GROMACS .gro file of C-alpha atoms in nm:
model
  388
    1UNK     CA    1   9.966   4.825   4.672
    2UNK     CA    2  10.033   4.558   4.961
    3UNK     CA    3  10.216   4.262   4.745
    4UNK     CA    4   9.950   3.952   4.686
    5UNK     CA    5   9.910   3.664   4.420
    6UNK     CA    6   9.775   3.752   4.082
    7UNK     CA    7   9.449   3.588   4.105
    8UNK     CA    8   9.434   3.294   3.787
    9UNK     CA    9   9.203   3.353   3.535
   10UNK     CA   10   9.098   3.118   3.265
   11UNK     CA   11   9.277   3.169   2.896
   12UNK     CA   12   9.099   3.320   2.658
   13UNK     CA   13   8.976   3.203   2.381
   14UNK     CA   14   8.899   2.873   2.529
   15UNK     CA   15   8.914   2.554   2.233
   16UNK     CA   16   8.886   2.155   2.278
   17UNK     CA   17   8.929   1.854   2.049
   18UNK     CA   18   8.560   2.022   1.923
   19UNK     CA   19   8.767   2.297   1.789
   20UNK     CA   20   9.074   2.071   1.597
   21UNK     CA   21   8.766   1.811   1.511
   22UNK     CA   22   8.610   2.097   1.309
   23UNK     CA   23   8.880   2.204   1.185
   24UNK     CA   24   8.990   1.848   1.051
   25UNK     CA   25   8.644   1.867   0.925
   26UNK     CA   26   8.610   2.164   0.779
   27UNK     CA   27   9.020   2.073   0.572
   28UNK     CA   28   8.837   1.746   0.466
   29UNK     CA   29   8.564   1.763   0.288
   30UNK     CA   30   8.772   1.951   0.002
   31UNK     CA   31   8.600   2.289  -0.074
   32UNK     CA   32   8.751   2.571   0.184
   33UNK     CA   33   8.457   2.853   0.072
   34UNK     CA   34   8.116   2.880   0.202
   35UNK     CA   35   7.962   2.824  -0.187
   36UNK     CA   36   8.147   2.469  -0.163
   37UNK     CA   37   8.140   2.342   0.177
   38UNK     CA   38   7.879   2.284   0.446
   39UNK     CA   39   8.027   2.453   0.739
   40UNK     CA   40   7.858   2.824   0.688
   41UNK     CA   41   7.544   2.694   0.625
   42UNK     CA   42   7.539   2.449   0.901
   43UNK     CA   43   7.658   2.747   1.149
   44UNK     CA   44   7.394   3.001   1.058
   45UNK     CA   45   7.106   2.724   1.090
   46UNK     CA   46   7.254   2.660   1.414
   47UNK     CA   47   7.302   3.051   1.536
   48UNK     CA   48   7.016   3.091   1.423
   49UNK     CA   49   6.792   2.827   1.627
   50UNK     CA   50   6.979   2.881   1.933
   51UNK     CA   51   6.878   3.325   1.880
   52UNK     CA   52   6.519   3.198   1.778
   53UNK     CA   53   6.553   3.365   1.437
   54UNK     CA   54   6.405   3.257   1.075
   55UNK     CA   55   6.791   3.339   0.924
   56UNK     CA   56   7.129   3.393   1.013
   57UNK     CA   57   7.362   3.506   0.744
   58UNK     CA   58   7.771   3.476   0.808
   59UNK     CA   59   7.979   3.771   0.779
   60UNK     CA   60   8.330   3.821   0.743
   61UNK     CA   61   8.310   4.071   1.094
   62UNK     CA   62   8.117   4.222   1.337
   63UNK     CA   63   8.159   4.581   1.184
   64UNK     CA   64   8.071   4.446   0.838
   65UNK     CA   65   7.718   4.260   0.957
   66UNK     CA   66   7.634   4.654   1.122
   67UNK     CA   67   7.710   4.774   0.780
   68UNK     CA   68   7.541   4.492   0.606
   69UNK     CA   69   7.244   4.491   0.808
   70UNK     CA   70   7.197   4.889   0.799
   71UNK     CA   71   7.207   4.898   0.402
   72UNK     CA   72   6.962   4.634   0.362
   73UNK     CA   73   6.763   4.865   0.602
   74UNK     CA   74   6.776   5.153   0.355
   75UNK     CA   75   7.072   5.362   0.515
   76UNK     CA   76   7.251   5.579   0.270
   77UNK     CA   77   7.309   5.929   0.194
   78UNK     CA   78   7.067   6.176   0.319
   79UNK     CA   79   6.975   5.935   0.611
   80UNK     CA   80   7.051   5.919   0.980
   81UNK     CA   81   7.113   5.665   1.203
   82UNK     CA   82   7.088   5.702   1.618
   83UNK     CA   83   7.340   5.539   1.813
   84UNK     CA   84   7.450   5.541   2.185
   85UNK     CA   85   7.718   5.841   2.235
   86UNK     CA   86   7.886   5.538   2.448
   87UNK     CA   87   7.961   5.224   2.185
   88UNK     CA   88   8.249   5.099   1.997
   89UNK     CA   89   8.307   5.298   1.717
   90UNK     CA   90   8.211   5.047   1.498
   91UNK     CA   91   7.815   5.124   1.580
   92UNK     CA   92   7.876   5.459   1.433
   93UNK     CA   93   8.119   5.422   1.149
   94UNK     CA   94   7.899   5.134   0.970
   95UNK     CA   95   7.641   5.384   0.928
   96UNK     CA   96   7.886   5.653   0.837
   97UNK     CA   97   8.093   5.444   0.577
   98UNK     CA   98   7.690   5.426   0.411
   99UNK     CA   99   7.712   5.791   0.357
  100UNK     CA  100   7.441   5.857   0.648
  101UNK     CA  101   7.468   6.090   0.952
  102UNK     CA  102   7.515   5.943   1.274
  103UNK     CA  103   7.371   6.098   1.564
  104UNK     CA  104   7.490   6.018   1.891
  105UNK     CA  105   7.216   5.975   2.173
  106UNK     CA  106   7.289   5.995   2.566
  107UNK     CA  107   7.281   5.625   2.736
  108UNK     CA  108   7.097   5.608   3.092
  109UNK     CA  109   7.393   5.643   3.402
  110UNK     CA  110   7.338   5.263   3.557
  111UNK     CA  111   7.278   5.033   3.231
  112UNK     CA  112   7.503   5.222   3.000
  113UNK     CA  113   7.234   5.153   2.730
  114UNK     CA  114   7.033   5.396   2.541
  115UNK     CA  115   6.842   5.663   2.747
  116UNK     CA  116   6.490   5.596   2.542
  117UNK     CA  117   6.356   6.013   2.625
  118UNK     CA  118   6.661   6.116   2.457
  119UNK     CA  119   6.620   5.823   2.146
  120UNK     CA  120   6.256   5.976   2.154
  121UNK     CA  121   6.376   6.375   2.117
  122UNK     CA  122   6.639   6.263   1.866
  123UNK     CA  123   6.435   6.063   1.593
  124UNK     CA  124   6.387   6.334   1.273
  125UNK     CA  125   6.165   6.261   0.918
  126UNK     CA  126   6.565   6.176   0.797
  127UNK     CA  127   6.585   5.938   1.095
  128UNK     CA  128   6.600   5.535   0.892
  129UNK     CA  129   6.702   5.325   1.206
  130UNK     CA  130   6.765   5.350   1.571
  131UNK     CA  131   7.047   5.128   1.655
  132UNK     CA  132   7.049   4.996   2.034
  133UNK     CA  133   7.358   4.819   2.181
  134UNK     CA  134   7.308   4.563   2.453
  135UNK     CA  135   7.616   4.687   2.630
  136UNK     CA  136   7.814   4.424   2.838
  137UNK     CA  137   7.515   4.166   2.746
  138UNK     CA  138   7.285   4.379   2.906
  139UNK     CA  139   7.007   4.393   2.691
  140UNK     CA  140   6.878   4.760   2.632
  141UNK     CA  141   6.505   4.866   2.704
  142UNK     CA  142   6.378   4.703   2.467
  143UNK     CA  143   6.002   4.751   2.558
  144UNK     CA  144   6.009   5.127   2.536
  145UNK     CA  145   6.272   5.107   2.187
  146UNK     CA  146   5.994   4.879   2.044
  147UNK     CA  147   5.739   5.171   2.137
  148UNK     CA  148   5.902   5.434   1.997
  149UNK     CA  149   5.993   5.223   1.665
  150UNK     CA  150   5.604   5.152   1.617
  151UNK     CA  151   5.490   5.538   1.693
  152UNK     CA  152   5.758   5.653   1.414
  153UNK     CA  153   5.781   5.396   1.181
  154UNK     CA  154   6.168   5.376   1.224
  155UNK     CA  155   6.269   5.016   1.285
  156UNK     CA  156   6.547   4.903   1.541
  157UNK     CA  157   6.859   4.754   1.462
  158UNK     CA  158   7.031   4.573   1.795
  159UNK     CA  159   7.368   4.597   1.815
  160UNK     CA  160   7.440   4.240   1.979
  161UNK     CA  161   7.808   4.242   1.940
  162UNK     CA  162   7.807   4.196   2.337
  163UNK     CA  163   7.497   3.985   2.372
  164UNK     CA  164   7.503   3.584   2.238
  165UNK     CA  165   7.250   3.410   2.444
  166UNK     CA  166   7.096   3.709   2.628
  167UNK     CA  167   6.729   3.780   2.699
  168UNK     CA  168   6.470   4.008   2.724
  169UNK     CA  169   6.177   3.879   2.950
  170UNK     CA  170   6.234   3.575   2.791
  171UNK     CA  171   6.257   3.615   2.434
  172UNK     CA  172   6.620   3.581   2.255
  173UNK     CA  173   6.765   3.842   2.043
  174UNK     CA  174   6.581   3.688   1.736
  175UNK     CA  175   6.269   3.652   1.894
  176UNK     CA  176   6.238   4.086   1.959
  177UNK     CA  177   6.096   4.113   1.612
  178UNK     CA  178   6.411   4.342   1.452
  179UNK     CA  179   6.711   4.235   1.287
  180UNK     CA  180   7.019   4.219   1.466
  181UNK     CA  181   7.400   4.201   1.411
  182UNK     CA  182   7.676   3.986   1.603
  183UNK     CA  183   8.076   4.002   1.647
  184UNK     CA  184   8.276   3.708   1.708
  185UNK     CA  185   8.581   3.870   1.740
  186UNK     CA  186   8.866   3.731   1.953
  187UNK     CA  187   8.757   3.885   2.299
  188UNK     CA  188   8.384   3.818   2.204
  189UNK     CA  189   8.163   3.569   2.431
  190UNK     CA  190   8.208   3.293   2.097
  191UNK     CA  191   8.495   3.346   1.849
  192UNK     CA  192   8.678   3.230   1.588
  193UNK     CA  193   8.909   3.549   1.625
  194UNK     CA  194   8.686   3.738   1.379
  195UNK     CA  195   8.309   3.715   1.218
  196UNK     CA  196   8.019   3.831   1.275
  197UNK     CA  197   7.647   3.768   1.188
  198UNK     CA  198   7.299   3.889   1.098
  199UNK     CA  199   7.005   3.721   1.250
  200UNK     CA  200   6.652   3.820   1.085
  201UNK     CA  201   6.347   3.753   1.253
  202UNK     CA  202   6.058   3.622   1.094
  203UNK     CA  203   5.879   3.825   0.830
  204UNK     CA  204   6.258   3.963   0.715
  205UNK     CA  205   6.293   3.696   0.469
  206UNK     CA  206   6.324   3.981   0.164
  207UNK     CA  207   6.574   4.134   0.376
  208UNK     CA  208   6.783   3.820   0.421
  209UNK     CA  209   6.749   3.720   0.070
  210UNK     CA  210   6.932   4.114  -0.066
  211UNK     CA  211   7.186   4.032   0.222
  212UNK     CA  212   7.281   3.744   0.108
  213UNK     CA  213   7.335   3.872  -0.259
  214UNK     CA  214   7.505   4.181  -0.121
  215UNK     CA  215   7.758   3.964   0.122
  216UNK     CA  216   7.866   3.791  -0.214
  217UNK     CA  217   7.948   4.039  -0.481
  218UNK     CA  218   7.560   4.064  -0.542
  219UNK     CA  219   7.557   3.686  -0.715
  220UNK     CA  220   7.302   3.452  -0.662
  221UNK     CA  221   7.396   3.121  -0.474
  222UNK     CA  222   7.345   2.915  -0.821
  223UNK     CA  223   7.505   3.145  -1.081
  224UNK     CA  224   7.700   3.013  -1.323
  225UNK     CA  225   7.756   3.305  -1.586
  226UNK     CA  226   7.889   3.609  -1.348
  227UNK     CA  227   7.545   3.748  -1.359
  228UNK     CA  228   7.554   4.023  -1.045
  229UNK     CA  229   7.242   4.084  -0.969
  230UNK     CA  230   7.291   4.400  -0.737
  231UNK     CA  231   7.605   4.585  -0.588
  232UNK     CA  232   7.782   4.394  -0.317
  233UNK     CA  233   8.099   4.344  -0.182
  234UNK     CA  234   8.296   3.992  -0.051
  235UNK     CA  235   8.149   3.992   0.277
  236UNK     CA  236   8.166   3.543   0.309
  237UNK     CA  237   8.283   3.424   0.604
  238UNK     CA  238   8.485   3.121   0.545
  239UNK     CA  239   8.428   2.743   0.565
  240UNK     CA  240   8.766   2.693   0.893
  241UNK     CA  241   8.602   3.010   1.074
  242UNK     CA  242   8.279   2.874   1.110
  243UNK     CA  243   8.343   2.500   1.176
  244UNK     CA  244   8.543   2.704   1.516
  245UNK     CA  245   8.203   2.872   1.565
  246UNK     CA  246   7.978   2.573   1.565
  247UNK     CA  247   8.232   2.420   1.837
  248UNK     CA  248   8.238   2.809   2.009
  249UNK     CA  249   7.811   2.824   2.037
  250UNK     CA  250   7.789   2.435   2.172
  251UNK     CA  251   7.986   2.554   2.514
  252UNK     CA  252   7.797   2.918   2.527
  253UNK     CA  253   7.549   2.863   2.775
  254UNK     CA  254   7.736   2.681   3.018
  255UNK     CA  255   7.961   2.964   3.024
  256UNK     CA  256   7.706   3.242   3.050
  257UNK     CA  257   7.564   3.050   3.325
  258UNK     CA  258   7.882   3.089   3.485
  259UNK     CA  259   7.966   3.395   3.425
  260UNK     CA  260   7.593   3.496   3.508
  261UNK     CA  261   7.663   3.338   3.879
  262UNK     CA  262   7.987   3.491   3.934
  263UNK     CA  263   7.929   3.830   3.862
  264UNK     CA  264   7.613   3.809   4.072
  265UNK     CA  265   7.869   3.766   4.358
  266UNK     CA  266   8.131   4.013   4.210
  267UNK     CA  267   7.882   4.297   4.170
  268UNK     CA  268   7.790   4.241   4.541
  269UNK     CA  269   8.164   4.290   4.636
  270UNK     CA  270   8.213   4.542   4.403
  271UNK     CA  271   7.925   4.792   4.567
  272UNK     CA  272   8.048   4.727   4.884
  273UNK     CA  273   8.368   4.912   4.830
  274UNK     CA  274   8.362   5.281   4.865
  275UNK     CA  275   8.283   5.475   4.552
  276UNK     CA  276   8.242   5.186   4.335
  277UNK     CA  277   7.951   5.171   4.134
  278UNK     CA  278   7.899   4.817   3.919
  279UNK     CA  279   7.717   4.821   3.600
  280UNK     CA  280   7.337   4.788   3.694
  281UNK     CA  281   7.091   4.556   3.584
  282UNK     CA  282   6.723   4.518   3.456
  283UNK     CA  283   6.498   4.257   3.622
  284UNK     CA  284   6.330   4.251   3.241
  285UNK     CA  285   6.681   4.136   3.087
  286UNK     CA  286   6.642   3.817   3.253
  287UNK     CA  287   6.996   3.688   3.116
  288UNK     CA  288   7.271   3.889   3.060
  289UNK     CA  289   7.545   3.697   2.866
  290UNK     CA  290   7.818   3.924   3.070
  291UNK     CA  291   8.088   4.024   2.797
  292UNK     CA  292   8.247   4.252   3.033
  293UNK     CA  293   8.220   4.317   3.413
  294UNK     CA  294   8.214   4.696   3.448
  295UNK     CA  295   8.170   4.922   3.738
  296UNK     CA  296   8.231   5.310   3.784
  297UNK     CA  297   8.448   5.517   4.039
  298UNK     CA  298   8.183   5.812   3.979
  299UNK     CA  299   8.357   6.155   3.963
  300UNK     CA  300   8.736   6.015   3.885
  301UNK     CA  301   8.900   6.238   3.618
  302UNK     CA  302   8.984   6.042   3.321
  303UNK     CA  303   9.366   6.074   3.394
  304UNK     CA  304   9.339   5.901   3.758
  305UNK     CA  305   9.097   5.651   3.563
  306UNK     CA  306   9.347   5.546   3.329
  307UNK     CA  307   9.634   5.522   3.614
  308UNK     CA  308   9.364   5.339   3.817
  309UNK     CA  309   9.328   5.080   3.499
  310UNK     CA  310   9.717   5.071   3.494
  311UNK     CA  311   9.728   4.963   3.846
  312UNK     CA  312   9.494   4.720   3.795
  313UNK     CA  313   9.707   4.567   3.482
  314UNK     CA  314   9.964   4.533   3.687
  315UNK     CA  315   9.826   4.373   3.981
  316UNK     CA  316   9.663   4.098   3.744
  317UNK     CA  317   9.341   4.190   3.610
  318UNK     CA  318   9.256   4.188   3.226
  319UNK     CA  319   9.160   4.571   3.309
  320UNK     CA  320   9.090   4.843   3.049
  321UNK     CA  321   8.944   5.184   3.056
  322UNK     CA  322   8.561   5.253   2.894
  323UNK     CA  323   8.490   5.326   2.530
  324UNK     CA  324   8.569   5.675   2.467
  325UNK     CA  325   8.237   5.882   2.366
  326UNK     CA  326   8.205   5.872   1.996
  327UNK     CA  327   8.171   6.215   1.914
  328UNK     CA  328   8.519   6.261   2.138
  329UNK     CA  329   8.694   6.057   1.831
  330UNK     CA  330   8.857   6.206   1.551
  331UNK     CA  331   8.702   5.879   1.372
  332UNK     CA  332   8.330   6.008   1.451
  333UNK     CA  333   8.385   6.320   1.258
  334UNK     CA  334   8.592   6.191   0.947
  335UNK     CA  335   8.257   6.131   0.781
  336UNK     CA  336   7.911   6.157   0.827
  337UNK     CA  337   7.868   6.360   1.162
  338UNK     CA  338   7.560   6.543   1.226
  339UNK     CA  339   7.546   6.920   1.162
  340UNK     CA  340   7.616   6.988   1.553
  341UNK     CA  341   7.924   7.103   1.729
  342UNK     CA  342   8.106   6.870   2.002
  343UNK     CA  343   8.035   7.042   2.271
  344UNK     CA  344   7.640   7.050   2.141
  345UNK     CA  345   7.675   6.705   2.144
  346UNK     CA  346   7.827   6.661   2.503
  347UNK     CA  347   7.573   6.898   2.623
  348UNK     CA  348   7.275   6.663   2.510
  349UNK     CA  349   7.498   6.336   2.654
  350UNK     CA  350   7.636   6.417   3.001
  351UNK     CA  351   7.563   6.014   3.128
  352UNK     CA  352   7.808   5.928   2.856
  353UNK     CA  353   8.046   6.197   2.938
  354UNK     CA  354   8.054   6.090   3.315
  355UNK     CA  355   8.102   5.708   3.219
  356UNK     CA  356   8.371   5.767   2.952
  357UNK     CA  357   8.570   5.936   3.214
  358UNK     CA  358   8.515   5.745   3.551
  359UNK     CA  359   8.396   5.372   3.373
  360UNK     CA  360   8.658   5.054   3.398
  361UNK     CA  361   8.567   4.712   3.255
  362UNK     CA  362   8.732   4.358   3.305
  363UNK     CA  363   8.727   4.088   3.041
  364UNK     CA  364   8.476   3.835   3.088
  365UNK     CA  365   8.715   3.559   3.142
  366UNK     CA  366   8.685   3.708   3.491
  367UNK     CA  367   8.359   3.549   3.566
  368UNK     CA  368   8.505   3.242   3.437
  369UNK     CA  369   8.700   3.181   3.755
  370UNK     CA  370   8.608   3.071   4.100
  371UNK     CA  371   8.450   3.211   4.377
  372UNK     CA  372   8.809   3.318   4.544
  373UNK     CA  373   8.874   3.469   4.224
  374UNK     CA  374   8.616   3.726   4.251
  375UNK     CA  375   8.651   3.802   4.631
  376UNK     CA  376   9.077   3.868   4.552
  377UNK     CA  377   8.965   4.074   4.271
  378UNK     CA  378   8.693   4.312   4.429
  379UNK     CA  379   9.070   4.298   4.715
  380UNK     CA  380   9.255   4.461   4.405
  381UNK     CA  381   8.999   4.709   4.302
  382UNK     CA  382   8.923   4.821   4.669
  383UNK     CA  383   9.290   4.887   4.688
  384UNK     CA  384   9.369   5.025   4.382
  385UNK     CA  385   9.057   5.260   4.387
  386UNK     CA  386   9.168   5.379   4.760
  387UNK     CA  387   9.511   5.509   4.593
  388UNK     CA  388   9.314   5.669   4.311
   0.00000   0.00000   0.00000
């Protein structure tokens, strides 16, 4: 590789005196827990407006609002959950760690989001949710999802780890009529360096109400006398974390404009290069939030992949190689796997195959930059992928 500057990205996570004012805040007013202090509340009202949902309930994580959300759903033992083969592990274990099956359903070759035809072939009488992720912000078909929910009675839960602020011809997360989960973990779009969320539409207000119990050891907000109502475990999120948040949500849209305008330049760059392939889009997802730029080098073995992503570390890009398929972890089949071998599975998911092997995603701090920043990127990747 010919020897160039490191292109200079913006830090990540990004704070302000908004950040050490909450903070102050949040140490002042004396009670550090969310059953004390005003912080949590104030955060989920404001998540909440700004997603266009009735309720927003604080978690301690991403992973536990998927697990939260999918019990209050009804997912236990003897139930199955569909998932994109390509996701974060998390998607599949918080279903798993419930005691239900996970079944993992190909994801369409240019979105990287669930392939609705397989969803459709995959739904059983056992099947209690179908979970879509809105991969890289994208948000997944949610038009034909919504279909296939209302012609079997299985409801949708959206994976929006990736998506704060996105759209779906026009309508926010908590506007698609299903509940939905968040992560605000330290790479996320908004963090706090972990925490997540559950946002619950209108007409979910039973839903939101168990959640809440369950998220606090199953007591009501006003008990006095240890009376548990139902199971639960300590799920709270913390009176510091979400004073960071509130600061963290104030400054997202600005930067998903950004981001949105950048990689609108850097996908252009990118698909000029030979055998690049960026992430493609849907005009119906009419904003993407962009957690990740991502593009493929279809047909590169997984090995020459990962030494591509190496090359790319060390010329100066916040590089890493795709999430691994799920079924391809020894994770996935620890507990609750569905009564299919691996190479079944990979059979019925050769987009996610293809992608696991050949995909490479930047951090979205990336799009943060300037416009030189992207053109001396798509420089390192044209490089890099002509030595792969």
């Amino acid at each position: 590789m010919n020897a160039r500057k490191a292109p200079e990205f913006p830090a990540w996570p990004q704070y302000d005196d908004a950040e050490r004012a909450g903070l102050v805040r949040a140490l002042e007013q004396g009670q550090w827990w969310r059953m004390g202090g005003d912080e949590v509340n104030s955060f989920e009202r404001e998540f909440a407006a700004h997603h266009g949902a009735a309720h927003a309930l604080a978690v301690t994580n991403g992973t536990h609002a998927l697990e939260l959300a999918l019990q209050v759903m009804g997912v236990g033992p003897g139930t199955e959950v569909i998932v994109p083969a390509f996701t974060f592990i998390s998607s599949s274990q918080a279903a798993q760690r419930l005691g239900a099956v996970t079944v993992p359903v190909d994801v369409d070759a240019r979105t990287y989001n669930l392939d609705p035809e397989a969803v459709a072939a995959a739904v059983t009488p056992r099947t209690k949710v179908i979970m879509p992720v809105h991969m890289a912000g994208l948000m997944a078909d949610m038009d034909a999802l919504a279909k296939i929910s209302a012609d079997t009675g299985v409801p949708l839960l959206q994976d929006a780890a990736h998506a704060h602020g996105a759209r779906w011809q026009g309508k926010r997360v908590g506007e698609l009529d299903s509940i939905a989960t968040f992560s605000f973990q330290n790479g996320k779009l908004m963090t706090a360096g972990e925490g997540g969320a559950v946002v619950f539409p209108d007409g979910e207000t039973e839903k939101y109400e168990t959640a809440f119990l369950r998220h606090s050891c199953g007591r009501p907000r006003d008990d006095r006398r240890y009376f548990h109502k139902i199971a639960g475990s300590n799920m709270r999120l913390n009176e510091f974390t979400a004073s960071v948040l509130r600061a963290q949500l104030a400054r997202l849209d600005e930067q998903i404009a950004v981001r949105d305008e950048r990689w609108t330049l850097l996908s252009e760059l990118l698909g000029a290069i030979d055998g690049v392939v960026p992430q493609g889009g849907d005009v119906r997802a009419d904003r993407n939030s962009h957690y990740m730029a991502m593009f493929r080098v279809p047909g590169l073995p997984e090995e020459r992949r990962n030494v591509l992503v190496d090359r790319l570390v060390e010329a100066g890009l916040p590089a890493f190689a795709a999430f691994r398929a799920i079924y391809r972890t020894d994770a996935f089949w620890e507990l609750g796997a569905p009564d299919e071998t691996l190479d079944a599975i990979a059979r019925r998911c050769p987009n996610t195959d293809a992608i696991s092997s050949d995909c490479v995603w930047l951090h979205h701090r990336v799009l943060l930059a300037g416009e030189p920043e992207m053109h001396a990127t798509a420089e390192i990747i044209a490089d890099a992928v002509a030595r792969a």
